[in-house]
mmCIF file of C-alpha atoms in Angstrom:
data_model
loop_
_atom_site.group_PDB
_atom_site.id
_atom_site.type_symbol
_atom_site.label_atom_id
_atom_site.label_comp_id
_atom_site.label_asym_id
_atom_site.label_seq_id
_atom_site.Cartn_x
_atom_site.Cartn_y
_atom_site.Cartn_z
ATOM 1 C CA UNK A 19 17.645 9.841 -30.699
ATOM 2 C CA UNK A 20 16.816 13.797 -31.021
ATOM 3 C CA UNK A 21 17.327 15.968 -33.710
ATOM 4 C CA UNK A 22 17.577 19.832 -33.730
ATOM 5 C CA UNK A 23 15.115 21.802 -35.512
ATOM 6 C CA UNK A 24 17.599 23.283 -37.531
ATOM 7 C CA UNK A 25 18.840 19.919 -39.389
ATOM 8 C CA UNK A 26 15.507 19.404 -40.997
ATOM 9 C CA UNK A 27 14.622 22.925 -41.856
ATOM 10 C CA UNK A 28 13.808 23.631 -45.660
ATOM 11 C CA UNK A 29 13.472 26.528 -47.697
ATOM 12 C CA UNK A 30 12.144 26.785 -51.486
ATOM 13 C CA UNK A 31 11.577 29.716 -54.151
ATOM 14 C CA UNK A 32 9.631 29.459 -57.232
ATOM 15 C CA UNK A 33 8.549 31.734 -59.275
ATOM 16 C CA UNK A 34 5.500 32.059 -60.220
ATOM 17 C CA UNK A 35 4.079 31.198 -63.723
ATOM 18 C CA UNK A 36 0.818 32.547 -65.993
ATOM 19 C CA UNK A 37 0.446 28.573 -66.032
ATOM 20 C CA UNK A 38 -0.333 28.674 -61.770
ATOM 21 C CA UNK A 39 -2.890 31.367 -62.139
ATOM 22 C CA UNK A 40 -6.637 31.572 -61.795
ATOM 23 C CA UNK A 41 -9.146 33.667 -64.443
ATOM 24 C CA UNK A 42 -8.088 37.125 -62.322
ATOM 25 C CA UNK A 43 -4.228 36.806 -62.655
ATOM 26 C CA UNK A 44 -3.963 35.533 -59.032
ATOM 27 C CA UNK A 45 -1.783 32.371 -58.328
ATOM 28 C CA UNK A 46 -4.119 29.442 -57.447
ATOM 29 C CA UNK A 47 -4.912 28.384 -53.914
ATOM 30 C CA UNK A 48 -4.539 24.803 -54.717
ATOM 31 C CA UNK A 49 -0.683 25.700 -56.324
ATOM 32 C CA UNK A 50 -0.194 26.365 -53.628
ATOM 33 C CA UNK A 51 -1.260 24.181 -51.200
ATOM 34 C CA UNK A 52 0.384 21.588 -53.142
ATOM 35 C CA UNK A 53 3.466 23.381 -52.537
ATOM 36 C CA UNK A 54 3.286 23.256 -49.206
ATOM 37 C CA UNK A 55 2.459 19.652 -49.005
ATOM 38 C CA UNK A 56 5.812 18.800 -51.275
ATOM 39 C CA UNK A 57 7.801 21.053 -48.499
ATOM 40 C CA UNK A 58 6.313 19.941 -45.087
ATOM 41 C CA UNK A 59 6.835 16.166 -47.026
ATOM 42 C CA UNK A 60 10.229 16.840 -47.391
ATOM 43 C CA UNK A 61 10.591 18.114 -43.819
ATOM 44 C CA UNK A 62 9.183 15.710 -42.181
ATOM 45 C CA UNK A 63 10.984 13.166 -44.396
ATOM 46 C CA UNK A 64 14.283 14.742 -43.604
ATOM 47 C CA UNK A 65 13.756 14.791 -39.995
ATOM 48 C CA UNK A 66 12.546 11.137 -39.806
ATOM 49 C CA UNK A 67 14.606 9.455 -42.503
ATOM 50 C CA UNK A 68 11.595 7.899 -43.233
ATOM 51 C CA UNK A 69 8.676 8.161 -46.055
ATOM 52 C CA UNK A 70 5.730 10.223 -44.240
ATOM 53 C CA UNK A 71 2.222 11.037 -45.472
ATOM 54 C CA UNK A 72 0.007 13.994 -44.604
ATOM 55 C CA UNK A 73 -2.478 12.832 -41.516
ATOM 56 C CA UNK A 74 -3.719 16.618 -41.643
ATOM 57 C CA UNK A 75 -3.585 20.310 -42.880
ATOM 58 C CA UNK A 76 -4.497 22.731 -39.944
ATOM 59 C CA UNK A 77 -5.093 26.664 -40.274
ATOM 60 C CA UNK A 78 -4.509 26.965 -44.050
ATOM 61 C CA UNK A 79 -5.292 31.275 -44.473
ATOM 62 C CA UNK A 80 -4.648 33.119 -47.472
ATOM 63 C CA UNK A 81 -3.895 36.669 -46.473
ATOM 64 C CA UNK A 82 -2.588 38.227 -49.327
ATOM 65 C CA UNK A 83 -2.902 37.584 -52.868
ATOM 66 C CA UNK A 84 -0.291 35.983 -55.159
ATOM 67 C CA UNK A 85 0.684 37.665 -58.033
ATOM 68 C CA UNK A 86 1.844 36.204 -61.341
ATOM 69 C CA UNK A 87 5.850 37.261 -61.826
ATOM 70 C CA UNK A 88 6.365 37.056 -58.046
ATOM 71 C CA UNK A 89 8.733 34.753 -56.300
ATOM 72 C CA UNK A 90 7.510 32.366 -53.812
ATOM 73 C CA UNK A 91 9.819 31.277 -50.674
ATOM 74 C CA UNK A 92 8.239 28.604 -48.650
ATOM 75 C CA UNK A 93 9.718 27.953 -45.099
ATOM 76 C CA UNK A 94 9.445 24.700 -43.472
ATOM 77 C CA UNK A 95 10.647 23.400 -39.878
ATOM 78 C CA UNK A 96 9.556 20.780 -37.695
ATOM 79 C CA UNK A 97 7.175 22.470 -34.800
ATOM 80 C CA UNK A 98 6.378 19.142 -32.656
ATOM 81 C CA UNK A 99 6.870 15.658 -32.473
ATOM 82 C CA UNK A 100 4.852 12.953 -31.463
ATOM 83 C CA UNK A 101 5.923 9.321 -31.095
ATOM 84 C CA UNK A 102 4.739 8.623 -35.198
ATOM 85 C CA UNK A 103 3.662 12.293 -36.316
ATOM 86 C CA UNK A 104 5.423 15.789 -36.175
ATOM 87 C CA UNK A 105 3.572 19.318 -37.331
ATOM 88 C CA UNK A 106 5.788 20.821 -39.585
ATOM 89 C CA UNK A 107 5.145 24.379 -39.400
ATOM 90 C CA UNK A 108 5.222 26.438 -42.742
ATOM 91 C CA UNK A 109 5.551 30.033 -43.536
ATOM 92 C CA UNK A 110 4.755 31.206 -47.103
ATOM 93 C CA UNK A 111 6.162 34.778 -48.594
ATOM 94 C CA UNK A 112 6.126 36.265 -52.168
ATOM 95 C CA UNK A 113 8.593 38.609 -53.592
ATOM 96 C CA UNK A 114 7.782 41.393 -56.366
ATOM 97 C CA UNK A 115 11.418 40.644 -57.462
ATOM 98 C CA UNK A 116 11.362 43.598 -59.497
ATOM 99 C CA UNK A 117 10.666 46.264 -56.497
ATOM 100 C CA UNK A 118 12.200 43.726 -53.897
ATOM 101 C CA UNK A 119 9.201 43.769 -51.543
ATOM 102 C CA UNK A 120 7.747 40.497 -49.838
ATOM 103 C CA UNK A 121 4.708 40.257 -48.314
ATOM 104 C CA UNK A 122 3.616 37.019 -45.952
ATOM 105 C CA UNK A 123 0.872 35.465 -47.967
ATOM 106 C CA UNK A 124 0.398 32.529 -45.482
ATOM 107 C CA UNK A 125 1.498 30.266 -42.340
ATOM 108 C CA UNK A 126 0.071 26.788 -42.189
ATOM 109 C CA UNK A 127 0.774 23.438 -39.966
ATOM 110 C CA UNK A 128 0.704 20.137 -41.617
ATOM 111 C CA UNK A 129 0.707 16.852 -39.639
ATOM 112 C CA UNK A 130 2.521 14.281 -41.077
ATOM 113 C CA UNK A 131 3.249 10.688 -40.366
ATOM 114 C CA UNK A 132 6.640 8.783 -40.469
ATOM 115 C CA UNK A 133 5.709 5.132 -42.371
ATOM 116 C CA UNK A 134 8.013 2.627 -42.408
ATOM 117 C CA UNK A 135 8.911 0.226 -45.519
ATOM 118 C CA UNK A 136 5.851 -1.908 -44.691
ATOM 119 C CA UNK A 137 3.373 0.893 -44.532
ATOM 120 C CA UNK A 138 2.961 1.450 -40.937
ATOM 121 C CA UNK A 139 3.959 3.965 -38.609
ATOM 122 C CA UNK A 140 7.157 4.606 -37.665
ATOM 123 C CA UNK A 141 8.789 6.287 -34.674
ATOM 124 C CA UNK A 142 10.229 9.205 -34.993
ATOM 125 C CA UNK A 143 13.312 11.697 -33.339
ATOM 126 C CA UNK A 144 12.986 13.977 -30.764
ATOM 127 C CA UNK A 145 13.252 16.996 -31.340
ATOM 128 C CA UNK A 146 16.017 19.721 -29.457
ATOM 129 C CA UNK A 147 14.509 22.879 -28.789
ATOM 130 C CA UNK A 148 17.781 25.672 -28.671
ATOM 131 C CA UNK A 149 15.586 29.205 -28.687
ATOM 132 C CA UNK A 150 12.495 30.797 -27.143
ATOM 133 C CA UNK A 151 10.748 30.437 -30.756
ATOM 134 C CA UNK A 152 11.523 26.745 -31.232
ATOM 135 C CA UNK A 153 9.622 26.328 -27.435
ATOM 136 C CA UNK A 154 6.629 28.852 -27.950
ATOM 137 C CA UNK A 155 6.242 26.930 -31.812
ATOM 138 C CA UNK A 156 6.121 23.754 -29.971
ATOM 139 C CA UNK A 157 3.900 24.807 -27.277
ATOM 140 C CA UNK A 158 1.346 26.302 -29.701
ATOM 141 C CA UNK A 159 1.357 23.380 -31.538
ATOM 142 C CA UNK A 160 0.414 21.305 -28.276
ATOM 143 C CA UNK A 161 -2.214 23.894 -27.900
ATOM 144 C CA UNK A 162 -3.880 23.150 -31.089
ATOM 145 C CA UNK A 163 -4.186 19.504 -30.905
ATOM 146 C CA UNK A 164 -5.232 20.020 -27.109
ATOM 147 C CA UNK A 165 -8.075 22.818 -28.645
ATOM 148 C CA UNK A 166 -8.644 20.377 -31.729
ATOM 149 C CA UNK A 167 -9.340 17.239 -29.610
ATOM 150 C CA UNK A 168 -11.617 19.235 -27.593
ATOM 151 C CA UNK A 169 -13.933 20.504 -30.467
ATOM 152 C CA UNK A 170 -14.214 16.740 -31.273
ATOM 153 C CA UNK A 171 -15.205 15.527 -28.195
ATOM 154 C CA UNK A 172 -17.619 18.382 -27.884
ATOM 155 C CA UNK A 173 -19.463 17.514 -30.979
ATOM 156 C CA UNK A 174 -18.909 14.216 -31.728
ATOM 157 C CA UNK A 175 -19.852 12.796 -28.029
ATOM 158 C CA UNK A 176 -22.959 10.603 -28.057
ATOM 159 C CA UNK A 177 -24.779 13.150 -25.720
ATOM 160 C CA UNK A 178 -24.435 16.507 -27.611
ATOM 161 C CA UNK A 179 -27.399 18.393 -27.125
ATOM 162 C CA UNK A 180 -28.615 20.763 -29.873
ATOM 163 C CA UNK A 181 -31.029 22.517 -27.258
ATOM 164 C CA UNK A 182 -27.550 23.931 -25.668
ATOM 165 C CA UNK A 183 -26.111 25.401 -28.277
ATOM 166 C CA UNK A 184 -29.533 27.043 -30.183
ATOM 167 C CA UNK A 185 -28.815 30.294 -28.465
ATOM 168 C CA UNK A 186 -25.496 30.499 -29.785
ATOM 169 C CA UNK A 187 -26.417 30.688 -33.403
ATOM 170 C CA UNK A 188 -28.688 34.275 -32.379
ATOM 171 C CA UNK A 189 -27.108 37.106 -34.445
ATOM 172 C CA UNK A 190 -25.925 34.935 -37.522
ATOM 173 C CA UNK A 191 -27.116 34.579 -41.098
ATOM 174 C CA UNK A 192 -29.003 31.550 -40.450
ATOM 175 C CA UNK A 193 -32.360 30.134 -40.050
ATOM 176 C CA UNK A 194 -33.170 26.842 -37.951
ATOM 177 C CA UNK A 195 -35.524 25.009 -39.718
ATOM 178 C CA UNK A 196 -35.486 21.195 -38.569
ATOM 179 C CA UNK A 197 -38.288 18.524 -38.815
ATOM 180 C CA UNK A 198 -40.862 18.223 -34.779
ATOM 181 C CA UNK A 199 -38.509 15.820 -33.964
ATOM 182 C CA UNK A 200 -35.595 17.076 -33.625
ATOM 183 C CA UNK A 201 -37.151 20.444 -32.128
#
């Protein structure tokens, strides 16, 4: 079975409370983030039929403040879909509702994981791709697990050699200062 973007898509406003705000007046990080997690849980949910928990959050950047007073949209559509797992791709705006301007305050990718009624995973839909923006979303969503899974296998591999990357760290606020042994 496939599904089209477009059925699972989700969009939510709130406004924004003195009760979501940190010690300058600015809406909280974590608000939000929790937000987004309630939204890409719904979208994923939606497009599975199925119960799905977060597996990961991936490029979570704040680029413009939140204000108290503002409205928050939060956009949500299905990026990519694995057999178990799609990245639900979320775009975050605020609106001075009182001036009508909206700035993007973030975009984020969450990948979540279809369980069934027994706790395990759970295959999911296809997913039907119908513009150039559904492909190039999908796409750059392959692109991040493929650039993701590389990183790990960089670092994590049982021969990584500190020696090779020493050089690297030239230029940057930091001092090396390990024990003979690991010179």
């Amino acid at each position: 079975m496939y599904k089209t973007v477009d059925v699972s898509r989700i969009q939510i406003s709130q406004l924004m409370l003195p009760s979501h705000s940190n010690f300058s007046g600015k809406i909280h990080g974590g608000y939000i983030l929790n937000l987004m997690d309630q939204i890409a849980f719904a979208c994923a949910s939606k497009h599975s039929g199925a119960y799905c928990v977060t597996a990961s959050v991936d490029t979570v950047d704040f680029i413009n403040p939140i204000e108290v007073g503002e409205l928050v949209t939060m956009k949500a559509s299905v990026n990519y879909v694995g057999k178990t797992s799609m990245v639900i791709g979320i775009r975050v705006e605020a609106e001075n509702i009182q001036t009508g301007i909206i700035k993007h305050c973030n975009s984020s990718y969450f990948t979540m994981v279809a369980k069934t009624d027994e706790e395990q995973p759970k295959t999911v839909p296809g997913l039907i791709l119908n513009d150039k923006t559904e492909v190039k979303r999908f796409l750059k969503a392959l692109k991040r697990m493929e650039t993701k899974k590389h990183r790990q296998e960089e670092f994590d591999h049982s021969n990584f050699s500190l020696e090779n990357y020493l050089d690297q760290l030239k230029g940057y606020r930091v001092k090396i200062n390990l024990p003979k042994e690991l010179n």
